[in-house]
Amino acid sequence: LIFPCTTPGVSEPHNSGTVLAMASDAATTAAAHSLHAQPRRGCILIVDDERQVAEAAADILTTDNWETVIANSGADGLALFDEQLARINFVLLDLSMPEMSGEETLVRLRLLDPNVKVVVSSGYDATDAYSRLKETDILGFIQKPYTMDVLIAAFREYHVAFQHTGRAASSADAQPNAG
């Protein structure tokens, strides 16, 4: 799978991409063991109605030591976010979903947490996506299809930028709610 990405104000690399291939069981086991040796960077909720896209994004981010949670609809994403608010640091949100659009999901996420860190993903170009979102504040936009390298780089950048704000700190630092 090849996935390009754009960030507001940053030129998109021309003809760049990474092919995501299925790893052997031995490679997957070795990667899993190395992940346990390091604390997770944090937790990303991936909300995308295309199950294969969500799972591919989760696999990519997991290889970079992120914990991921997948929701295949806006309603499921809201429920998971509400249940796991204390541990979710970022949301990767598909803009075009049936039943509840990405725009509506984003508005409802903001009702649950006005400071939620959201990165929008869509097949639309950035200009169209931002016009659909109007005044909504998001961290960035990742255009589908996006590359493995760009997805990882984007979330590493966001993690570094917000690591001292509490919400984007490593999930290992989060304390469970009492009661």
Short mmCIF file of C-alpha atoms in Angstrom, two decimals:
data_model
loop_
_atom_site.label_atom_id
_atom_site.label_comp_id
_atom_site.label_asym_id
_atom_site.label_seq_id
_atom_site.Cartn_x
_atom_site.Cartn_y
_atom_site.Cartn_z
CA LEU A 1 0.00 0.00 0.00
CA ILE A 2 1.29 3.48 -0.78
CA PHE A 3 0.10 6.47 1.27
CA PRO A 4 1.24 10.29 0.35
CA CYS A 5 0.71 12.99 3.00
CA THR A 6 0.47 16.75 3.16
CA THR A 7 0.93 19.07 6.08
CA PRO A 8 -0.38 22.65 5.86
CA GLY A 9 2.32 24.96 4.50
CA VAL A 10 4.68 22.10 3.57
CA SER A 11 5.34 21.07 -0.02
CA GLU A 12 4.35 17.53 -0.87
CA PRO A 13 7.30 15.37 -1.95
CA HIS A 14 7.05 14.50 -5.65
CA ASN A 15 6.61 10.81 -6.44
CA SER A 16 7.64 9.69 -2.98
CA GLY A 17 6.20 6.61 -1.41
CA THR A 18 6.81 3.48 0.55
CA VAL A 19 5.39 0.06 -0.14
CA LEU A 20 3.99 -1.68 2.90
CA ALA A 21 4.64 -5.42 2.60
CA MET A 22 3.47 -8.17 4.88
CA ALA A 23 6.29 -9.31 7.15
CA SER A 24 7.16 -12.91 7.92
CA ASP A 25 6.10 -14.38 11.26
CA ALA A 26 9.72 -14.29 12.45
CA ALA A 27 10.09 -10.60 11.53
CA THR A 28 6.76 -9.75 13.15
CA THR A 29 7.77 -11.59 16.33
CA ALA A 30 11.15 -9.83 16.43
CA ALA A 31 9.47 -6.44 15.94
CA ALA A 32 6.96 -7.20 18.70
CA HIS A 33 9.75 -8.12 21.12
CA SER A 34 11.66 -4.91 20.35
CA LEU A 35 8.51 -2.83 20.94
CA HIS A 36 8.13 -4.24 24.44
CA ALA A 37 11.65 -3.08 25.31
CA GLN A 38 10.69 0.60 24.89
CA PRO A 39 7.79 2.57 26.36
CA ARG A 40 5.06 3.45 23.89
CA ARG A 41 5.07 6.96 22.40
CA GLY A 42 1.37 7.32 23.17
CA CYS A 43 -2.01 6.22 21.84
CA ILE A 44 -3.63 7.17 18.54
CA LEU A 45 -7.33 6.60 17.87
CA ILE A 46 -7.78 5.84 14.17
CA VAL A 47 -11.30 6.58 12.91
CA ASP A 48 -11.81 5.37 9.32
CA ASP A 49 -14.75 3.55 7.76
CA GLU A 50 -12.38 1.65 5.45
CA ARG A 51 -11.26 -1.22 7.67
CA GLN A 52 -8.18 -2.06 5.56
CA VAL A 53 -6.97 1.55 5.61
CA ALA A 54 -7.46 1.78 9.39
CA GLU A 55 -5.67 -1.52 9.97
CA ALA A 56 -2.78 -0.53 7.66
CA ALA A 57 -2.39 2.80 9.49
CA ALA A 58 -2.47 0.97 12.84
CA ASP A 59 0.17 -1.51 11.66
CA ILE A 60 2.40 1.33 10.43
CA LEU A 61 2.07 3.32 13.65
CA THR A 62 2.55 0.24 15.82
CA THR A 63 5.91 -0.40 14.12
CA ASP A 64 6.91 3.08 15.36
CA ASN A 65 6.00 2.19 18.94
CA TRP A 66 2.56 3.80 19.06
CA GLU A 67 -0.41 2.14 20.69
CA THR A 68 -3.44 2.29 18.39
CA VAL A 69 -7.19 1.93 18.78
CA ILE A 70 -9.39 1.50 15.68
CA ALA A 71 -12.96 2.66 15.12
CA ASN A 72 -14.70 2.07 11.80
CA SER A 73 -17.32 4.81 12.15
CA GLY A 74 -17.69 8.23 13.68
CA ALA A 75 -20.10 6.91 16.32
CA ASP A 76 -17.69 4.12 17.32
CA GLY A 77 -14.83 6.63 17.39
CA LEU A 78 -16.76 8.90 19.75
CA ALA A 79 -17.62 6.00 22.06
CA LEU A 80 -14.00 4.80 22.18
CA PHE A 81 -12.69 8.32 22.70
CA ASP A 82 -15.15 8.91 25.55
CA GLU A 83 -14.26 5.56 27.18
CA GLN A 84 -10.49 5.99 26.78
CA LEU A 85 -10.10 9.77 26.94
CA ALA A 86 -7.24 9.65 29.45
CA ARG A 87 -5.05 7.44 27.27
CA ILE A 88 -5.72 8.77 23.74
CA ASN A 89 -3.18 11.39 22.71
CA PHE A 90 -4.13 11.92 19.05
CA VAL A 91 -6.97 11.11 16.67
CA LEU A 92 -6.39 10.25 12.99
CA LEU A 93 -9.81 11.03 11.51
CA ASP A 94 -11.11 10.16 8.04
CA LEU A 95 -13.03 13.11 6.61
CA SER A 96 -15.44 11.13 4.41
CA MET A 97 -17.46 8.52 6.25
CA PRO A 98 -21.08 7.38 5.86
CA GLU A 99 -23.69 8.05 8.56
CA MET A 100 -21.54 10.46 10.61
CA SER A 101 -19.06 12.50 8.57
CA GLY A 102 -15.57 13.35 9.74
CA GLU A 103 -16.68 16.96 10.19
CA GLU A 104 -19.53 15.97 12.51
CA THR A 105 -17.30 13.51 14.36
CA LEU A 106 -14.72 16.28 14.89
CA VAL A 107 -17.35 18.66 16.31
CA ARG A 108 -18.53 15.96 18.73
CA LEU A 109 -14.95 15.05 19.71
CA ARG A 110 -14.43 18.72 20.63
CA LEU A 111 -17.52 18.55 22.89
CA LEU A 112 -15.89 15.67 24.77
CA ASP A 113 -12.46 17.35 24.88
CA PRO A 114 -12.00 20.87 23.45
CA ASN A 115 -8.22 20.26 23.31
CA VAL A 116 -8.30 16.96 21.41
CA LYS A 117 -5.38 16.70 18.95
CA VAL A 118 -6.85 15.73 15.55
CA VAL A 119 -5.13 14.96 12.26
CA VAL A 120 -7.58 14.69 9.37
CA SER A 121 -7.09 12.18 6.57
CA SER A 122 -8.91 12.19 3.24
CA GLY A 123 -8.74 11.51 -0.46
CA TYR A 124 -9.72 15.16 -0.94
CA ASP A 125 -6.87 17.59 -1.45
CA ALA A 126 -5.88 19.83 1.44
CA THR A 127 -7.69 22.91 0.07
CA ASP A 128 -11.00 21.05 -0.25
CA ALA A 129 -10.57 19.42 3.16
CA TYR A 130 -9.84 22.71 4.92
CA SER A 131 -12.81 24.40 3.22
CA ARG A 132 -15.04 21.58 4.48
CA LEU A 133 -13.66 22.00 7.99
CA LYS A 134 -14.09 25.80 7.92
CA GLU A 135 -12.81 27.27 11.18
CA THR A 136 -12.08 23.96 12.89
CA ASP A 137 -8.63 23.77 14.44
CA ILE A 138 -6.73 20.62 13.48
CA LEU A 139 -3.05 19.67 13.78
CA GLY A 140 -2.66 18.69 10.16
CA PHE A 141 -4.03 17.02 7.07
CA ILE A 142 -2.81 13.75 5.56
CA GLN A 143 -3.98 13.11 2.02
CA LYS A 144 -4.81 9.53 1.09
CA PRO A 145 -3.11 7.51 -0.05
CA TYR A 146 -0.22 8.35 2.32
CA THR A 147 3.24 6.82 2.72
CA MET A 148 4.41 4.87 5.71
CA ASP A 149 7.33 7.26 6.20
CA VAL A 150 5.15 10.36 6.08
CA LEU A 151 2.57 8.96 8.51
CA ILE A 152 5.30 8.07 10.99
CA ALA A 153 7.11 11.40 10.54
CA ALA A 154 3.90 13.40 11.03
CA PHE A 155 3.02 11.73 14.32
CA ARG A 156 6.61 11.89 15.58
CA GLU A 157 6.54 15.65 14.90
CA TYR A 158 3.21 16.09 16.69
CA HIS A 159 4.43 13.98 19.63
CA VAL A 160 7.57 16.09 20.07
CA ALA A 161 5.60 19.33 19.71
CA PHE A 162 3.07 18.37 22.39
CA GLN A 163 5.01 16.04 24.70
CA HIS A 164 5.06 18.61 27.50
CA THR A 165 1.36 19.54 27.34
CA GLY A 166 0.02 16.47 29.14
CA ARG A 167 -2.44 15.27 26.48
CA ALA A 168 0.31 14.21 24.10
CA ALA A 169 2.58 12.72 26.73
CA SER A 170 3.39 9.04 26.50
CA SER A 171 0.48 6.82 27.50
CA ALA A 172 2.88 5.21 29.97
CA ASP A 173 2.71 8.52 31.88
CA ALA A 174 -1.12 8.54 32.01
CA GLN A 175 -2.68 7.56 35.31
CA PRO A 176 -5.95 5.59 35.30
CA ASN A 177 -9.01 7.45 36.54
CA ALA A 178 -9.87 6.66 40.13
CA GLY A 179 -13.50 5.74 40.62
#
